[in-house]
Short mmCIF file of C-alpha atoms in Angstrom, two decimals:
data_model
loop_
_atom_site.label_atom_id
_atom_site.label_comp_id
_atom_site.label_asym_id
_atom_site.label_seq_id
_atom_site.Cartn_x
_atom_site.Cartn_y
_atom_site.Cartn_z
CA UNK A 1415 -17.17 -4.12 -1.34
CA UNK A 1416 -18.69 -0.84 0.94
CA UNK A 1417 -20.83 0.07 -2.23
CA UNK A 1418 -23.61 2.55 -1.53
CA UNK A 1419 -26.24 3.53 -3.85
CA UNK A 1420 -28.59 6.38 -4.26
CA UNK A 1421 -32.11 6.68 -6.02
CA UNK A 1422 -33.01 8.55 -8.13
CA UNK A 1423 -29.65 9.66 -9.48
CA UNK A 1424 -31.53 13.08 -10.74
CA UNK A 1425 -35.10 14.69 -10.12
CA UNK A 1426 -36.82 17.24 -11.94
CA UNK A 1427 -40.15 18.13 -9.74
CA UNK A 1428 -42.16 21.12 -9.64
CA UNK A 1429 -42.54 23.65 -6.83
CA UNK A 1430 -44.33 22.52 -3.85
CA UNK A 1431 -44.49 18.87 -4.58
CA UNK A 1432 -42.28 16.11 -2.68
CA UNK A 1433 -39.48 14.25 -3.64
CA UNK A 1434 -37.98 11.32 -1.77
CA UNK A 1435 -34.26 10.53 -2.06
CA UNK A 1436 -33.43 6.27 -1.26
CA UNK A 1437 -30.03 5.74 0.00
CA UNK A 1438 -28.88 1.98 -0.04
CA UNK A 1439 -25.57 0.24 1.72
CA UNK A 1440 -25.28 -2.52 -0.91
CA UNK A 1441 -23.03 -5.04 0.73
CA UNK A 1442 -23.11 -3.52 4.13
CA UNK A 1443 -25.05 -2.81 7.38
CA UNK A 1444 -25.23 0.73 8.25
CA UNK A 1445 -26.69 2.03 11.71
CA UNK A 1446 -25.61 5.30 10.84
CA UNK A 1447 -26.03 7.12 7.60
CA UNK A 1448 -25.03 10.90 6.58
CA UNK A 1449 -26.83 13.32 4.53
CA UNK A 1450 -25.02 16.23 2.78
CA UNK A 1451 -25.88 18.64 0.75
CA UNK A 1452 -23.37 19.84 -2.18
CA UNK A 1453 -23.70 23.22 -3.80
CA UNK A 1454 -21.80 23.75 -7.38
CA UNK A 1455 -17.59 23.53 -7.02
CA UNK A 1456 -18.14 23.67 -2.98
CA UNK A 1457 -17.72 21.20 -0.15
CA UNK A 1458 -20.00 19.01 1.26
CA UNK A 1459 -22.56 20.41 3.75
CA UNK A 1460 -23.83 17.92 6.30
CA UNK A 1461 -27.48 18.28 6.71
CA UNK A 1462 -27.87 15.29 9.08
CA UNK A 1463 -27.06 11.71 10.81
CA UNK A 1464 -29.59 9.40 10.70
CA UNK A 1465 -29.23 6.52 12.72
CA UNK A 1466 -31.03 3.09 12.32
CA UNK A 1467 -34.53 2.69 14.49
CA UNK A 1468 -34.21 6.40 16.23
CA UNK A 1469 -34.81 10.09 15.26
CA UNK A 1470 -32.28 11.49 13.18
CA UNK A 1471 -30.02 14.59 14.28
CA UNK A 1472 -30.24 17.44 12.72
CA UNK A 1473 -27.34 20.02 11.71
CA UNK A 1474 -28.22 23.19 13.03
CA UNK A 1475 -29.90 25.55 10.30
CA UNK A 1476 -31.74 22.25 8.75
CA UNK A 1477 -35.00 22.31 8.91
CA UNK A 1478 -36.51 18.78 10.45
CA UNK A 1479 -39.94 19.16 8.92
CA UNK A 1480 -38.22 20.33 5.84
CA UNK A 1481 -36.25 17.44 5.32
CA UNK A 1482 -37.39 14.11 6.71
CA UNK A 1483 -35.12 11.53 7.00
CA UNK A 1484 -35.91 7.84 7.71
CA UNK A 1485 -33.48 5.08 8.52
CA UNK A 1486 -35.84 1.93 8.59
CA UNK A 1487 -33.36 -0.48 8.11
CA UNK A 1488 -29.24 -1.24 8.39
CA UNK A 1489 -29.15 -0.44 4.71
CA UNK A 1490 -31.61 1.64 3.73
CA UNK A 1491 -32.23 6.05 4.91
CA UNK A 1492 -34.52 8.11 3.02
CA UNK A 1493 -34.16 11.70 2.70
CA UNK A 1494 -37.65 13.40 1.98
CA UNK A 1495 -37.76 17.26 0.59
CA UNK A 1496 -40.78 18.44 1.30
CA UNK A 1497 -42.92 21.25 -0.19
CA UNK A 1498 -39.84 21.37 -2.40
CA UNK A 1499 -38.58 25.21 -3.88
CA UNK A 1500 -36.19 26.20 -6.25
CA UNK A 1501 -33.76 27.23 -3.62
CA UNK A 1502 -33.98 23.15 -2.79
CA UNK A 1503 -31.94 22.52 -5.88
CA UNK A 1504 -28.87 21.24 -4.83
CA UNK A 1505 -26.91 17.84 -5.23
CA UNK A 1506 -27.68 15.88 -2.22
CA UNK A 1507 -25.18 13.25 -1.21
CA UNK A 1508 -25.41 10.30 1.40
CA UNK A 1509 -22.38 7.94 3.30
CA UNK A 1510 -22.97 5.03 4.60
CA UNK A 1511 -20.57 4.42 8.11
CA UNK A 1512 -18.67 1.04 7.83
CA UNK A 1513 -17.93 -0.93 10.91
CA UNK A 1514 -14.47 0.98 10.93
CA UNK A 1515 -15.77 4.25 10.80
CA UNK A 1516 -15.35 5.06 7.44
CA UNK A 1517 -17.66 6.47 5.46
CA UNK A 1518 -18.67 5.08 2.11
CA UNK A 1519 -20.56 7.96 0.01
CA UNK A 1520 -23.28 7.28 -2.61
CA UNK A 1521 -23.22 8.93 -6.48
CA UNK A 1522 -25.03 11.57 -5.10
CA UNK A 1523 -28.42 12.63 -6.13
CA UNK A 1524 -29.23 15.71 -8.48
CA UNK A 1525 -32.48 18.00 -7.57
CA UNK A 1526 -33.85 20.46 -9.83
CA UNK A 1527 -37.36 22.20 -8.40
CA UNK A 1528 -38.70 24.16 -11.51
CA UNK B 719 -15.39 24.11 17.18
CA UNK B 720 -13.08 21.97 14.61
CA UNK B 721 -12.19 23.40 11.36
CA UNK B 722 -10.25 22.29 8.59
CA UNK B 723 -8.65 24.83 6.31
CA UNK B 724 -8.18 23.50 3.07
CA UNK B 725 -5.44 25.74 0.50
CA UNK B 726 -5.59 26.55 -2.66
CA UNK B 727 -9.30 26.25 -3.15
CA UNK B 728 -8.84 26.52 -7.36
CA UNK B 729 -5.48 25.46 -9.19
CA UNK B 730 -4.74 25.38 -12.95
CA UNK B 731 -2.01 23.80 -14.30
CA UNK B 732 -0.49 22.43 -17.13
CA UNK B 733 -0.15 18.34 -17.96
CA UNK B 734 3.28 17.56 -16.74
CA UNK B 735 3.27 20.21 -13.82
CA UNK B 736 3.66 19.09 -9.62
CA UNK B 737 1.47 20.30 -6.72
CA UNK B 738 0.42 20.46 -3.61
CA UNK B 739 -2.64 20.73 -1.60
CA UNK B 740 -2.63 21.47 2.10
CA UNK B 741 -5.37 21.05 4.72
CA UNK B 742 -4.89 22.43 8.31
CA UNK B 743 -6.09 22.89 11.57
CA UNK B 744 -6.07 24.39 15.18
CA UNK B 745 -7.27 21.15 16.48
CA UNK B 746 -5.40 17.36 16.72
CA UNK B 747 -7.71 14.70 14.43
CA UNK B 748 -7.87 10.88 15.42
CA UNK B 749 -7.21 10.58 11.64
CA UNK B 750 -7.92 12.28 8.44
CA UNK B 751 -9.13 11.42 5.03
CA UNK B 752 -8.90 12.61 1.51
CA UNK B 753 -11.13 12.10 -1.50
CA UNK B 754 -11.62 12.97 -4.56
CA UNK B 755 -14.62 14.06 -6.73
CA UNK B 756 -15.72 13.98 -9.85
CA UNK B 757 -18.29 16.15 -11.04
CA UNK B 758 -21.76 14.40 -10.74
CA UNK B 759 -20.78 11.36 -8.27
CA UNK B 760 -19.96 10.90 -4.88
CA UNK B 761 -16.61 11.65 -3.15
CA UNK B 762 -14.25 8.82 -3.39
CA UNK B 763 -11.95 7.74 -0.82
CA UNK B 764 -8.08 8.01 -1.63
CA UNK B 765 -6.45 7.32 1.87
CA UNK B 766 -6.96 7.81 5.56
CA UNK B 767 -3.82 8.72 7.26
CA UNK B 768 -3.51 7.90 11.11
CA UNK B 769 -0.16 8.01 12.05
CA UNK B 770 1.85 11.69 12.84
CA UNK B 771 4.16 11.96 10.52
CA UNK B 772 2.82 8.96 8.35
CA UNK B 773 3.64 9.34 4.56
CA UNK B 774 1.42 7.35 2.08
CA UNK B 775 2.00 6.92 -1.81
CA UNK B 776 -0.69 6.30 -3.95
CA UNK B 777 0.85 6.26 -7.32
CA UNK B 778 1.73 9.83 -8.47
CA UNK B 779 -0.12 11.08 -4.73
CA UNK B 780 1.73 11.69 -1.81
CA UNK B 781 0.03 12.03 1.21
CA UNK B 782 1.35 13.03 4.37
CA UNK B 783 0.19 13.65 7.73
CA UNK B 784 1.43 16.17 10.32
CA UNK B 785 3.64 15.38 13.22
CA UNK B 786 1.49 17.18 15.83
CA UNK B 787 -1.79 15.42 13.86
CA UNK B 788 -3.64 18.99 12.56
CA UNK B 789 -2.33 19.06 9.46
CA UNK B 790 -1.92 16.79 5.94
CA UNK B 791 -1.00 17.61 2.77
CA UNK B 792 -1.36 15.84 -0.65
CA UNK B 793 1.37 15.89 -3.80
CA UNK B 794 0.56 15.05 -6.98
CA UNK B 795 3.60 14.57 -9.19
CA UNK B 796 3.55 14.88 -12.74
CA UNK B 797 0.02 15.84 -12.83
CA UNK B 798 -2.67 14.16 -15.82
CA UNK B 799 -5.60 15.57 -17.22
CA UNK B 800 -7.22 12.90 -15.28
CA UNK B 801 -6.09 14.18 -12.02
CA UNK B 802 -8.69 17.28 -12.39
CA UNK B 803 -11.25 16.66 -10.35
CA UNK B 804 -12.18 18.35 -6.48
CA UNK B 805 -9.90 16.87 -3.57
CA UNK B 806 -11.69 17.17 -0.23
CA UNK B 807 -9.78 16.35 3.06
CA UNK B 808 -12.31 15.51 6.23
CA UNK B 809 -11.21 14.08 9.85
CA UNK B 810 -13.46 13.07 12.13
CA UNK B 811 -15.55 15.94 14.50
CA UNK B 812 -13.93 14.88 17.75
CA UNK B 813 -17.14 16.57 19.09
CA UNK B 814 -19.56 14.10 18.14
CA UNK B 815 -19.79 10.25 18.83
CA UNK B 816 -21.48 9.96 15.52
CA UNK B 817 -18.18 9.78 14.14
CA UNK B 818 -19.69 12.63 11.47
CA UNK B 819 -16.86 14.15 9.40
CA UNK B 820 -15.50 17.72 9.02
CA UNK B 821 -14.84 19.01 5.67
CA UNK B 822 -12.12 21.02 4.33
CA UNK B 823 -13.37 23.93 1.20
CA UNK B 824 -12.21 21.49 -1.29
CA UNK B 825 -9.31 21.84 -3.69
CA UNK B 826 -10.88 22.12 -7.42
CA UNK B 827 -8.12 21.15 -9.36
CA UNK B 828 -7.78 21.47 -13.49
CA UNK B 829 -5.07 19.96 -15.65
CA UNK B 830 -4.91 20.98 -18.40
CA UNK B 831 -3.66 18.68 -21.60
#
């Protein structure tokens, strides 16, 4: 059980276009999701909660318009990059909160702006 | 502001070899978690410890969790090539009401055969 999934597990895009990052509770409701952001041999970087039906919050430095995040359902957030740059590259990683607290993380998604 | 200050941040040891990873703090934590990662995926959950003083065994892992609650440390015995990974520790930002996790540097750990 507590599986969470994330789509697309790697994106190649060019500069200035979008990409949209789906991250899925499988076998769970989620009202509250986390994005991260990973950078080679590092820690994880919270970017921001996003919490079912309401706006997410934002970790300060993160830009809002930047990153869009939508949590439409108890098992579904979406993490949009927009205008995406090379500097964007990163591996972005999502958790799913369990009704314990604990946080289930996804495979993590791999960006690549060219 | 919580912090967690995870030590060493790289180790390299040989197949056979014991260690010991330490992740501290200024600040008391409801609980605290440690995972490990594998390059390319998601951080996986090895074990929440709650308790002060609580010792958990996971195998050849020995986790352990400070009296006073700031501190935890993980032992690997006998360590495997498939031990190497990155071993995060996290607690819970006391702060929030999110329940959003705090992150330790991470522990990048190679075994080598």
């Amino acid at each position: 059980g507590a599986v969470v999934s994330q789509h697309p597990s790697w994106v190649i895009c060019k500069s200035g276009t979008s990409v949209k990052i789906e991250c899925r509770s499988l076998d769970f409701q989620a009202t509250t999701m986390f994005w991260y952001r990973q950078f080679p041999k590092q820690s994880l970087m919270l970017m921001a909660t996003s919490n079912e039906g309401s706006k997410a919050t934002y970790e300060q430095g993160v830009e809002k318009d930047k990153f869009l995040i939508n949590h439409a359902s108890l098992t579904l957030s979406t993490l949009t990059v927009t205008s995406a740059h090379p500097e964007d590259s990163s591996f972005y990683i999502c958790s799913a909160q369990g009704l314990a607290g604990t946080q289930y993380f996804g495979p993590g998604t791999r960006l690549l702006v060219l | 502001t919580q912090l967690l200050e995870q030590s060493p941040q790289f180790l390299s040891i040989q197949e056979g070899e014991n260690l010991t990873v330490y992740c501290n703090s200024s600040s008391v934590f409801s609980s605290l978690q440690w995972y490990r990662q594998e390059p390319g995926e998601g951080p996986v959950l090895l074990v929440t410890v709650v308790t002060g003083g609580e010792v958990k065994k996971l195998k050849r892992l020995t986790f352990q969790f400070g009296d006073a609650r700031k501190d935890s440390s993980l032992h690997i015995t006998a360590a495997q090539p498939g031990d190497t990974g990155l071993y995060l520790c996290a607690g819970v930002d006391g702060s929030s009401n999110t329940g959003k996790l705090i992150f330790g540097q991470g522990t990048t750990l190679q075994v080598k055969p």
